[in-house]
PDB file of C-alpha atoms and ligand atoms in Angstrom:
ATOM      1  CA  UNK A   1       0.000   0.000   0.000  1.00  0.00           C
ATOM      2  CA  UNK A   2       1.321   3.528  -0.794  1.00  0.00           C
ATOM      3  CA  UNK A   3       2.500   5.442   2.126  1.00  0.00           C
ATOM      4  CA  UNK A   4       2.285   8.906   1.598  1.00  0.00           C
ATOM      5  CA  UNK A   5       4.862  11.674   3.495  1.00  0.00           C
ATOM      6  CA  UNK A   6       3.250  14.731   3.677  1.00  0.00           C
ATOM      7  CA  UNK A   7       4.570  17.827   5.828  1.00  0.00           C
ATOM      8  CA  UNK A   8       2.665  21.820   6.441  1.00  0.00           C
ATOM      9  CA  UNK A   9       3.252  24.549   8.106  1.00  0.00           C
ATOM     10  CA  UNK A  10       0.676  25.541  11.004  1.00  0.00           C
ATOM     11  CA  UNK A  11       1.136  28.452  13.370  1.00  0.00           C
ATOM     12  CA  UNK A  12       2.496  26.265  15.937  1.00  0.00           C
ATOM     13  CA  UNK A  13       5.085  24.051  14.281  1.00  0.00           C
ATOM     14  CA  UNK A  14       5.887  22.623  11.065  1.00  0.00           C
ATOM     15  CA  UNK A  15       3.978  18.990  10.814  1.00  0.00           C
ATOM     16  CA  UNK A  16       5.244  16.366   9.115  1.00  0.00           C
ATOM     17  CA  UNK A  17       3.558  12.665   8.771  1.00  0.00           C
ATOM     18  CA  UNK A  18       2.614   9.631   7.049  1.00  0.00           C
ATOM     19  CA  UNK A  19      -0.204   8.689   5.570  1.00  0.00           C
ATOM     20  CA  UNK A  20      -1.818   5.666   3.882  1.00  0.00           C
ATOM     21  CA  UNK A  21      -5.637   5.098   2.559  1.00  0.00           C
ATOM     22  CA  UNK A  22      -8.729   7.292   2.237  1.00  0.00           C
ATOM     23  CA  UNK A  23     -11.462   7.461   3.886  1.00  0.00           C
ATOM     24  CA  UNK A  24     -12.506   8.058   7.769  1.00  0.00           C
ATOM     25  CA  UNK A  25      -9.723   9.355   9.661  1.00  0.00           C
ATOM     26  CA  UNK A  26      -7.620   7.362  12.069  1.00  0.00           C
ATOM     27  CA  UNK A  27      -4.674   9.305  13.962  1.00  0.00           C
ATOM     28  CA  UNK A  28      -1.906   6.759  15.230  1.00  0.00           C
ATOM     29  CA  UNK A  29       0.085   8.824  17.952  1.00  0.00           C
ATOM     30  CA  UNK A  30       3.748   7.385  18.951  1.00  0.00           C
ATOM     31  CA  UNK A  31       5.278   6.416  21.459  1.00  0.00           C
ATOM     32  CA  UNK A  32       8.405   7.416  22.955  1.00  0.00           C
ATOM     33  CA  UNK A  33      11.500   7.636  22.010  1.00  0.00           C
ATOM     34  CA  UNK A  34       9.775   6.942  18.218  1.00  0.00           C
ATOM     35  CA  UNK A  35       8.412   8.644  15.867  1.00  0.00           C
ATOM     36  CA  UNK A  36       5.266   8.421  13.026  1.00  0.00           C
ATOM     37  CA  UNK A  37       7.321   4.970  11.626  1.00  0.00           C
ATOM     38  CA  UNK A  38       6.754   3.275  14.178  1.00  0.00           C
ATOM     39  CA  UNK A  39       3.025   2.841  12.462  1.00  0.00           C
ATOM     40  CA  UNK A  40       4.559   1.762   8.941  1.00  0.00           C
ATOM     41  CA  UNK A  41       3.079  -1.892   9.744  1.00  0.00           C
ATOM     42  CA  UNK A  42      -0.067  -0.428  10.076  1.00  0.00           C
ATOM     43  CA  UNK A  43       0.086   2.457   7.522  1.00  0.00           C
ATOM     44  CA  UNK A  44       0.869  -0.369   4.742  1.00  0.00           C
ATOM     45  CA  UNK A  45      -2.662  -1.802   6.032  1.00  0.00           C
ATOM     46  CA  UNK A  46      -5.238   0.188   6.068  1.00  0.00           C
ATOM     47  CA  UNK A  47      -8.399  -1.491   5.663  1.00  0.00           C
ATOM     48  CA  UNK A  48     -10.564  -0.269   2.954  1.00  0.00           C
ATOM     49  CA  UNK A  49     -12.829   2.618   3.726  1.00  0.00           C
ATOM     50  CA  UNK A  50      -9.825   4.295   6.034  1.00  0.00           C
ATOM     51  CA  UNK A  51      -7.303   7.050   6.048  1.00  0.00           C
ATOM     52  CA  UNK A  52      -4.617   6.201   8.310  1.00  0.00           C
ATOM     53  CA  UNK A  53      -2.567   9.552   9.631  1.00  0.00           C
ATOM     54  CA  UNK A  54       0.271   9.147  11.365  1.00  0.00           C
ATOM     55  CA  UNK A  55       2.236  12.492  12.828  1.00  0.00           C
ATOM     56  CA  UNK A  56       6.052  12.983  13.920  1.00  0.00           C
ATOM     57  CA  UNK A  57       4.703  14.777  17.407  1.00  0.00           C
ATOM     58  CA  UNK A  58       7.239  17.783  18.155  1.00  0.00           C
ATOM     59  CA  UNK A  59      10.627  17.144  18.159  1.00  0.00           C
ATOM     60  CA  UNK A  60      10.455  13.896  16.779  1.00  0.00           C
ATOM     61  CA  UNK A  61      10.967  13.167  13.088  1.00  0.00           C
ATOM     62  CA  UNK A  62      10.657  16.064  10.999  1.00  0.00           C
ATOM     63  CA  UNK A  63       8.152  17.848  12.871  1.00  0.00           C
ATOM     64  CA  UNK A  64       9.408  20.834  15.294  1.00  0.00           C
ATOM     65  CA  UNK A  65       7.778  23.296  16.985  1.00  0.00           C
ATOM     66  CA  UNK A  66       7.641  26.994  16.535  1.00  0.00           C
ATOM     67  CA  UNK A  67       9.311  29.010  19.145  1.00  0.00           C
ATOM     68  CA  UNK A  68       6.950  29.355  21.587  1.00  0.00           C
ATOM     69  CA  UNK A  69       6.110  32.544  24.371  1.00  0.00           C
ATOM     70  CA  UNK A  70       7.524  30.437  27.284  1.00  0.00           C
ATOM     71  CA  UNK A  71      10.743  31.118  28.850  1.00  0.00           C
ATOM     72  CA  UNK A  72      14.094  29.427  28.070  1.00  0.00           C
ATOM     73  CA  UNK A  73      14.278  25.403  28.498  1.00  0.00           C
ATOM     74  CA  UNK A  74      13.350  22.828  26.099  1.00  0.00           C
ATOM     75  CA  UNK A  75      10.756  20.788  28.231  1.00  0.00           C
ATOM     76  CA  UNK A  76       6.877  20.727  26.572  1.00  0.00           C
ATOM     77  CA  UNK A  77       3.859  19.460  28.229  1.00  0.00           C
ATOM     78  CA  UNK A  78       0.829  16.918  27.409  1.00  0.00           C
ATOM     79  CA  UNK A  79      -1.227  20.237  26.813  1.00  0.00           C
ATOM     80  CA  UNK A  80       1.312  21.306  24.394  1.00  0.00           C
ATOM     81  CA  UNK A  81       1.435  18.019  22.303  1.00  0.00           C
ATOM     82  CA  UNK A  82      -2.528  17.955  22.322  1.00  0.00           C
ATOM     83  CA  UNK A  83      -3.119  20.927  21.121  1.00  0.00           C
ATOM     84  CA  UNK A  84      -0.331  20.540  18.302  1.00  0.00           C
ATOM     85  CA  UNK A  85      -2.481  17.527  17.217  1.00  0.00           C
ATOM     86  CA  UNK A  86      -6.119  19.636  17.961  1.00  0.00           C
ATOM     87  CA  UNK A  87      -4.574  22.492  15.390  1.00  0.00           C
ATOM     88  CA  UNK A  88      -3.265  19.519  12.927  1.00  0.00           C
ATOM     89  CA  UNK A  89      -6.637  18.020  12.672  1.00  0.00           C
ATOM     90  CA  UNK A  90      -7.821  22.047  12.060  1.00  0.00           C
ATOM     91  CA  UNK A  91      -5.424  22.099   9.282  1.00  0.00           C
ATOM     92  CA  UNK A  92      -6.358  18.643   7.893  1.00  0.00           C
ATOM     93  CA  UNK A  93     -10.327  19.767   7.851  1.00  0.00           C
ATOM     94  CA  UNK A  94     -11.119  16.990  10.270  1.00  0.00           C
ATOM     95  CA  UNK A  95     -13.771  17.409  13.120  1.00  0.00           C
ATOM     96  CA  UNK A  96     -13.138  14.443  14.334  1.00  0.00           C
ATOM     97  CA  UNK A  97     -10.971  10.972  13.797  1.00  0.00           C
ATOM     98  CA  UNK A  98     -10.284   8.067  16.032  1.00  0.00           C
ATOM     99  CA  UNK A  99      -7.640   8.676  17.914  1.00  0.00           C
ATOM    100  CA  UNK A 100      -4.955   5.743  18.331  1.00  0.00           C
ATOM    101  CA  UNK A 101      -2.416   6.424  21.021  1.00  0.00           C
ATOM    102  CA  UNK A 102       0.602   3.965  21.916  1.00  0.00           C
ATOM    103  CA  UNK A 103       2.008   4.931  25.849  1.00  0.00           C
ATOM    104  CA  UNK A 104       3.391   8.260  25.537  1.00  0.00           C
ATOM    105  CA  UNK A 105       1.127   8.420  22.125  1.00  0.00           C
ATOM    106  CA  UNK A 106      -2.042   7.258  24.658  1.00  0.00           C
ATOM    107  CA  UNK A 107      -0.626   9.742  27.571  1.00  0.00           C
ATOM    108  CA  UNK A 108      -1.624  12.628  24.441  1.00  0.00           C
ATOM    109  CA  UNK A 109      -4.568  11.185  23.918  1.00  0.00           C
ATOM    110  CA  UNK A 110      -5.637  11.438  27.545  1.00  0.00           C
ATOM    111  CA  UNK A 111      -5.189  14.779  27.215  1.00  0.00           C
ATOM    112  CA  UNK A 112      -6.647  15.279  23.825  1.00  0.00           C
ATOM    113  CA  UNK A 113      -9.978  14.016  25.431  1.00  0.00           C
ATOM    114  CA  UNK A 114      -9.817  16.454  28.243  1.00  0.00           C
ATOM    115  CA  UNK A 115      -9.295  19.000  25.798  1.00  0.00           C
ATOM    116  CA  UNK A 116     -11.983  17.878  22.951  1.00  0.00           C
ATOM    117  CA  UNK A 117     -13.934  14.413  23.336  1.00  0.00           C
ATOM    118  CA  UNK A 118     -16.263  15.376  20.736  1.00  0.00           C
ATOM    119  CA  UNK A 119     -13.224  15.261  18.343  1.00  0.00           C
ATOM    120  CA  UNK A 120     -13.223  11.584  19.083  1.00  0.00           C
ATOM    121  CA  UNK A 121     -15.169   8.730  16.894  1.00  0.00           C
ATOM    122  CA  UNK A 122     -13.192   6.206  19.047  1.00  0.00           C
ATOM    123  CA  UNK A 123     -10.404   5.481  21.064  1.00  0.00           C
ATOM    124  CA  UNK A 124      -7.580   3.048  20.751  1.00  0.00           C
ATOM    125  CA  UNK A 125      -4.947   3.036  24.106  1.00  0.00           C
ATOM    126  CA  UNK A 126      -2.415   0.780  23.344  1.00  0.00           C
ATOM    127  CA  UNK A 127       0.547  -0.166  25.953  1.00  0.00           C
ATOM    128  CA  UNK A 128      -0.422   3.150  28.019  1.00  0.00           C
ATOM    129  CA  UNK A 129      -1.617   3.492  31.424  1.00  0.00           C
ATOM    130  CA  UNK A 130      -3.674   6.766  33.061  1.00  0.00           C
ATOM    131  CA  UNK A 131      -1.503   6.687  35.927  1.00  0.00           C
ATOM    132  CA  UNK A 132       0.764   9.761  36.482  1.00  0.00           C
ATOM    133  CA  UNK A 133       4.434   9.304  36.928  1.00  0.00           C
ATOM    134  CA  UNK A 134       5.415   7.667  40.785  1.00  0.00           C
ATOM    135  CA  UNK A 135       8.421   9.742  42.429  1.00  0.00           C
ATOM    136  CA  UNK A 136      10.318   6.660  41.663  1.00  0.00           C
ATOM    137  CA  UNK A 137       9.507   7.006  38.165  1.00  0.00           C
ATOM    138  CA  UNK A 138      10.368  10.455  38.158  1.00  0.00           C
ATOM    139  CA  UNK A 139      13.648   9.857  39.446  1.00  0.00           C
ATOM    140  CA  UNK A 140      14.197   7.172  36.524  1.00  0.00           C
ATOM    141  CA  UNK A 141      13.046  10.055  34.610  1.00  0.00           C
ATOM    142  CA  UNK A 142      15.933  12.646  35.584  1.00  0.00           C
ATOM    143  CA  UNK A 143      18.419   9.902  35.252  1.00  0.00           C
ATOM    144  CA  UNK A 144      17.353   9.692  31.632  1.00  0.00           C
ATOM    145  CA  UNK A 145      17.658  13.445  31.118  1.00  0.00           C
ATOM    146  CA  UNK A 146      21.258  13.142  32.694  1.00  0.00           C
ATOM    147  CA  UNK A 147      21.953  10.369  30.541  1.00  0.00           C
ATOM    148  CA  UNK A 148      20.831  11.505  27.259  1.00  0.00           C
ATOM    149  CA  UNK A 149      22.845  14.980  28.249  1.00  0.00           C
ATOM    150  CA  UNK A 150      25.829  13.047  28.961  1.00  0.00           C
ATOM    151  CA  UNK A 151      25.587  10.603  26.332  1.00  0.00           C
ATOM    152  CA  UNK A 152      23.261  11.270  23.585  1.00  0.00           C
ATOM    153  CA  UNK A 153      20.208   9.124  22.342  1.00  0.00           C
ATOM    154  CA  UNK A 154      22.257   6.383  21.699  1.00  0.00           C
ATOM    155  CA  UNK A 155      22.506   5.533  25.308  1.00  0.00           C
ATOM    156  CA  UNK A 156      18.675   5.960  25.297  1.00  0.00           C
ATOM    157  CA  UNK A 157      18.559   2.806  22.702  1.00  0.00           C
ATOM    158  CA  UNK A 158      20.523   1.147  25.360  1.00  0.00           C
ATOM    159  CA  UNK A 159      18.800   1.881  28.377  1.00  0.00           C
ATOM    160  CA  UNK A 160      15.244   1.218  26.941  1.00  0.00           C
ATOM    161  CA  UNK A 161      15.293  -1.928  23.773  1.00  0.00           C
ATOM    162  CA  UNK A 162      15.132  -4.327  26.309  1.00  0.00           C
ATOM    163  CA  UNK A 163      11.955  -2.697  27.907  1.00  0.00           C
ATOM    164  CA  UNK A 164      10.403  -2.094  24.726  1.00  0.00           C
ATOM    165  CA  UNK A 165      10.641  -5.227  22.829  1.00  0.00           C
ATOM    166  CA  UNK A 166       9.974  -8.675  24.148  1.00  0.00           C
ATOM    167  CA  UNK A 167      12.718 -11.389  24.666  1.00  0.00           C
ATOM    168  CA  UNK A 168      11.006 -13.114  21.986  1.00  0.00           C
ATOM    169  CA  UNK A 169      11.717 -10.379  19.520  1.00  0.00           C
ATOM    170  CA  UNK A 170      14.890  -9.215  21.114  1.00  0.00           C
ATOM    171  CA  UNK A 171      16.082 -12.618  20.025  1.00  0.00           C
ATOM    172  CA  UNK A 172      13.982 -13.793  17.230  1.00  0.00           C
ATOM    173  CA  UNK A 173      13.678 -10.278  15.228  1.00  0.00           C
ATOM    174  CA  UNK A 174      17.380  -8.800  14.578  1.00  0.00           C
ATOM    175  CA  UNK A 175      15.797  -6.627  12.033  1.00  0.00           C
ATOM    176  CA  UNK A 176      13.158  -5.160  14.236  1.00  0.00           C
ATOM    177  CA  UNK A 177      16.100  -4.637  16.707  1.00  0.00           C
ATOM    178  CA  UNK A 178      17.793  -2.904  14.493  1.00  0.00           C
ATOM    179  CA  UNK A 179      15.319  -0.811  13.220  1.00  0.00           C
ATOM    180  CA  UNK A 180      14.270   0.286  16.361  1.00  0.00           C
ATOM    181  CA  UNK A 181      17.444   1.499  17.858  1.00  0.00           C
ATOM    182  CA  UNK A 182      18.048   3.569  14.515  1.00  0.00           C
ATOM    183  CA  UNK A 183      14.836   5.621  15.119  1.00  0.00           C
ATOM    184  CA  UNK A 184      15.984   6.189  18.879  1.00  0.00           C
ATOM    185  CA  UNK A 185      19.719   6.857  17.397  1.00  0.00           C
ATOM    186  CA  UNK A 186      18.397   9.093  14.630  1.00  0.00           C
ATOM    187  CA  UNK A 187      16.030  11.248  17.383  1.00  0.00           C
ATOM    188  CA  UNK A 188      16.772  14.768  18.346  1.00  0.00           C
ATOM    189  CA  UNK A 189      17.905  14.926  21.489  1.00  0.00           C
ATOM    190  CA  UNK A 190      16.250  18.071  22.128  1.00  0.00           C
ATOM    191  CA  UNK A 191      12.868  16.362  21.036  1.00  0.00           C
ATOM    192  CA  UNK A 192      13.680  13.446  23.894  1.00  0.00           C
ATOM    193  CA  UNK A 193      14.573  15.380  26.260  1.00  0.00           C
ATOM    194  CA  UNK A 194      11.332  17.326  26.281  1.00  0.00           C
ATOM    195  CA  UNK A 195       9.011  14.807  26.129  1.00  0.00           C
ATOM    196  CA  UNK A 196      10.806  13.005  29.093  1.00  0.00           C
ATOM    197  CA  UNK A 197       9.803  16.536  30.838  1.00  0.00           C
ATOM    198  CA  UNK A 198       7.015  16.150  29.877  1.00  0.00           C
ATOM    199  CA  UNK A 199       5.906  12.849  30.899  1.00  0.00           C
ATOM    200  CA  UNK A 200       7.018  13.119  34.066  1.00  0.00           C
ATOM    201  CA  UNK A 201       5.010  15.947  34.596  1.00  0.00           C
ATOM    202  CA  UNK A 202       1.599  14.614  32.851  1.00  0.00           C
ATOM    203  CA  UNK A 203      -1.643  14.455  35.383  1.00  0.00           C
ATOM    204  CA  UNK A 204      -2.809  11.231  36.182  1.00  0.00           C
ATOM    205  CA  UNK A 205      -5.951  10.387  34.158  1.00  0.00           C
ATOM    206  CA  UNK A 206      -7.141   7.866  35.818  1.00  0.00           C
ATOM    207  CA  UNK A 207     -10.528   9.968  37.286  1.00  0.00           C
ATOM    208  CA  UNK A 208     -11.084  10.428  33.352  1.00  0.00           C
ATOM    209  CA  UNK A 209     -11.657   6.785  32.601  1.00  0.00           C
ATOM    210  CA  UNK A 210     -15.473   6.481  33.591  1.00  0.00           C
ATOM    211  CA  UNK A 211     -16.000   9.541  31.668  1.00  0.00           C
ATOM    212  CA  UNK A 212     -14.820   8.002  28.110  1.00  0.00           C
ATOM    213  CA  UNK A 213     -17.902   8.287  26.205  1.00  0.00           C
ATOM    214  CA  UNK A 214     -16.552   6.729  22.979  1.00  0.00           C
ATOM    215  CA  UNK A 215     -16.254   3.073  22.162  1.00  0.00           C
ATOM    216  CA  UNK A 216     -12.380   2.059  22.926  1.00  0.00           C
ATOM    217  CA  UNK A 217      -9.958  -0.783  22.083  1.00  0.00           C
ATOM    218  CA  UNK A 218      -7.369  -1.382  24.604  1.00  0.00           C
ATOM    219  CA  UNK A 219      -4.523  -3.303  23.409  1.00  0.00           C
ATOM    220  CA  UNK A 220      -1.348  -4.276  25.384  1.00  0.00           C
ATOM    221  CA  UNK A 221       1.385  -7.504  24.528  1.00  0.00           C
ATOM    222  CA  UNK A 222       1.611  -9.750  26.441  1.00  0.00           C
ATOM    223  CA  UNK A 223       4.974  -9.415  27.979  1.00  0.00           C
ATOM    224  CA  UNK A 224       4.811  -5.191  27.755  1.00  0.00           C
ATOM    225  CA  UNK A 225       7.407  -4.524  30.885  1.00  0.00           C
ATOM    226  CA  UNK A 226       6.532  -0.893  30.871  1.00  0.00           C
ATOM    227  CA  UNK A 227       3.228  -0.782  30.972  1.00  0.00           C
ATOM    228  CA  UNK A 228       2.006  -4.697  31.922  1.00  0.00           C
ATOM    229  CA  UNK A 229      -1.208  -6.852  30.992  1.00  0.00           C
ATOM    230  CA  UNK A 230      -2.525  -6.272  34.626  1.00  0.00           C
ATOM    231  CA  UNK A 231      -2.627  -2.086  34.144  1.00  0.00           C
ATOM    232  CA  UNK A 232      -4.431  -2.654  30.476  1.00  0.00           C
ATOM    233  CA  UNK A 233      -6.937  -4.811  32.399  1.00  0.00           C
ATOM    234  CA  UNK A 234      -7.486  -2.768  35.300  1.00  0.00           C
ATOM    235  CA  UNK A 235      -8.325   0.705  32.521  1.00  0.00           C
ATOM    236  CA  UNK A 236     -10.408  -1.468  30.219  1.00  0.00           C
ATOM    237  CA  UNK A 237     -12.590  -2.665  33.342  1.00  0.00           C
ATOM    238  CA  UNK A 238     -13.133   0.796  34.127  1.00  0.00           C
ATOM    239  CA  UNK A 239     -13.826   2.535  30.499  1.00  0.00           C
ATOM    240  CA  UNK A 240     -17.607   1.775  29.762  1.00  0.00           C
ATOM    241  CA  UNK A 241     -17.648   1.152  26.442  1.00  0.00           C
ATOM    242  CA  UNK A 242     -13.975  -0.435  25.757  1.00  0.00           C
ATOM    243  CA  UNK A 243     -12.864  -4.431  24.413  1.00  0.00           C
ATOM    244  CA  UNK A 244      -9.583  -5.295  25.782  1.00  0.00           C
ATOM    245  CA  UNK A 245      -7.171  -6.939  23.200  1.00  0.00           C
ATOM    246  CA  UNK A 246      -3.685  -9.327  24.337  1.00  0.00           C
ATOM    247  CA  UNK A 247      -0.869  -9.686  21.841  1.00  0.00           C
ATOM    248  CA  UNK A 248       0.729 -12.678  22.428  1.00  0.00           C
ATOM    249  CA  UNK A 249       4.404 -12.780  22.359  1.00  0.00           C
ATOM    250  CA  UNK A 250       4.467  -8.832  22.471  1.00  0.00           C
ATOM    251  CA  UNK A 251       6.451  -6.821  24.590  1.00  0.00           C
ATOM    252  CA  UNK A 252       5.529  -2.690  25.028  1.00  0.00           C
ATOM    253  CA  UNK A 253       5.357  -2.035  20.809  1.00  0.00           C
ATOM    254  CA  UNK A 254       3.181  -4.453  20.190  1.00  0.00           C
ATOM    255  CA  UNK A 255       2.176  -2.738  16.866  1.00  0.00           C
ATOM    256  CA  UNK A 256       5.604  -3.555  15.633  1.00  0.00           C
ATOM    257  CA  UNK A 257       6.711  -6.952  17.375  1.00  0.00           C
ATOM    258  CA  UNK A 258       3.003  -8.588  15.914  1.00  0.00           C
ATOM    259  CA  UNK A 259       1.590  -6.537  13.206  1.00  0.00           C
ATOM    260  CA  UNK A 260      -0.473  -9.156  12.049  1.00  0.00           C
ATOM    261  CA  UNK A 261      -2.303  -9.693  15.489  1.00  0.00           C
ATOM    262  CA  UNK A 262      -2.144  -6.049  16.280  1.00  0.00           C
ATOM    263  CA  UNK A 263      -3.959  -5.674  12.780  1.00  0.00           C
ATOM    264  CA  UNK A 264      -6.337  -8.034  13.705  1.00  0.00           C
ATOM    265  CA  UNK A 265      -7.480  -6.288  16.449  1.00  0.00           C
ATOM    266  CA  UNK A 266      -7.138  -2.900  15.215  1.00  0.00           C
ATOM    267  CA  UNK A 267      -9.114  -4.165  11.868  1.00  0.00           C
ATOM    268  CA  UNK A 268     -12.086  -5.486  14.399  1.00  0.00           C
ATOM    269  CA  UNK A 269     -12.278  -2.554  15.940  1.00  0.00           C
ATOM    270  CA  UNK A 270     -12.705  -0.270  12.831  1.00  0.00           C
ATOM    271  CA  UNK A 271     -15.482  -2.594  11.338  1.00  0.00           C
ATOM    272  CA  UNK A 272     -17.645  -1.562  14.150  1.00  0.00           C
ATOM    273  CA  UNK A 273     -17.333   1.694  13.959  1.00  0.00           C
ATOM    274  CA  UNK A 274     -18.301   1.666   9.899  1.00  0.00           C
TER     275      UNK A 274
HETATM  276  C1  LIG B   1       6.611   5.163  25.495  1.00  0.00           C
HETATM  277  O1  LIG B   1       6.710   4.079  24.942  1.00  0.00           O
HETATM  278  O2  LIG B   1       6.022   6.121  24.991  1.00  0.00           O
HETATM  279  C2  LIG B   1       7.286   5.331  26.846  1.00  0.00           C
HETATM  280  O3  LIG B   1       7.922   4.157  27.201  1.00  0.00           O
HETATM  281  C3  LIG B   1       6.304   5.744  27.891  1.00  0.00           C
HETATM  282  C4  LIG B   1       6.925   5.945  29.231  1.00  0.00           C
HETATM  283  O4  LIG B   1       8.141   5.862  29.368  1.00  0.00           O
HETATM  284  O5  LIG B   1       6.160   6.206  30.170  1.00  0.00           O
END
């Protein structure tokens, strides 16, 4: 399937992403430290009837920010990354899309919905949580901002591949491997090191979860380390109108380590909504 790379200029940065299909929109937001490739598996699938959309969220990929009126620093917020997306969708003519989020991509959308549920025709959290960070994890988080100062992203590749990819796929996928450490090599360090700001600084949405109107997939692999079966279970049982999907052999990018059962479920989900 053709995979289109498209970029524009909006007041607030200059958007680039991929897209793939026509038809009802469906916005697949990353995950960190990624960007809008991570969806290719999914962008060269897009069932008949929709338009897959897939941005580089600021900082990541070709997309970057304008200078904004805030003082010095590089760090962003939730908010900001939302509302990059809300004026992207203005741009794109869309009122409304299902919104596909994976962790820090589903963190976004979180905050999307505080911002705008009626933009949403459905919701797909995959390998996310609502939970804010713990001081623990905050902690973790400085570390990494120390690190990647020190270091670079490369050390980031280190630090994270074996959270983010199963065993089975640290050892049965070299490609995959490979792949992912060169998006996490190839990221901006600037880009990194303000979404780890910003993530360790995102509300806990867990009070929002009753309040999700919209019919929602949760998907999560089965061996995700980051953000684990038991968390997916414990949102979906609280989200009235969600399905909860488990990717076998998956670890946290469970788009990437099983396309074809991430697909699946994806695909399942759509066909409801048609
Ligand atoms: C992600 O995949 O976006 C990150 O691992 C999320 C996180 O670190 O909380």
């Amino acid at each position: 399937m053709t995979i289109r790379a498209r970029q524009m200029e909006t007041a607030r940065c200059r958007m680039a992403w991929l897209e793939s299909g026509a038809g009802w929109p469906v916005l697949l937001l990353h995950g960190f430290p990624l960007r809008a490739d991570m969806w290719r598996p999914q962008l060269d699938h897009a069932p008949q009837g929709w338009r897959f959309i897939a941005p580089d969220l600021r900082g990541f990929g070709a997309t970057r920010a304008r200078p904004l009126p805030r003082d010095g620093g590089s760090e962003a917020t939730m908010a900001e990354y939302a509302a990059d997306i809300g004026d992207f969708m203005d741009h794109l003519e869309l009122d409304d899309a299902i919104v596909a989020g994976l962790s820090m991509g589903g963190y976004i959308a979180f905050e999307m919905y505080r911002q705008a549920p009626a933009r949403f025709n459905g919701l797909v959290l995959a390998d996310t949580r609502p939970q804010a960070d713990t001081p623990a994890g905050r902690e973790g988080r400085a570390a990494m901002r120390a690190l990647l100062a020190r270091e670079g992203p490369s050390a980031i590749a280190g630090q994270m591949l074996p959270k983010l990819l199963s065993q089975r796929t640290r050892t049965g996928d070299e490609p995959l491997v490979a792949r992912v450490r060169r998006m996490i090599d190839e990221a901006d360090p600037a880009g990194l090191d303000a979404a780890i700001a910003a993530m360790m600084t995102r509300p806990d949405s867990t009070a929002d979860l009753p309040h999700i109107a919209c019919a929602t997939l949760v998907v999560v692999g089965e061996d995700d380390e980051i953000t684990p079966v038991a968390d997916a279970q414990a949102m979906q049982a609280v989200i009235p109108r969600s399905a909860l999907a488990i990717v076998p052999g998956a670890g946290h990018l469970s788009n990437l380590e099983r396309p074809d059962w991430f697909n699946k479920a994806l695909g399942d989900f759509l066909l409801a909504r048609m």
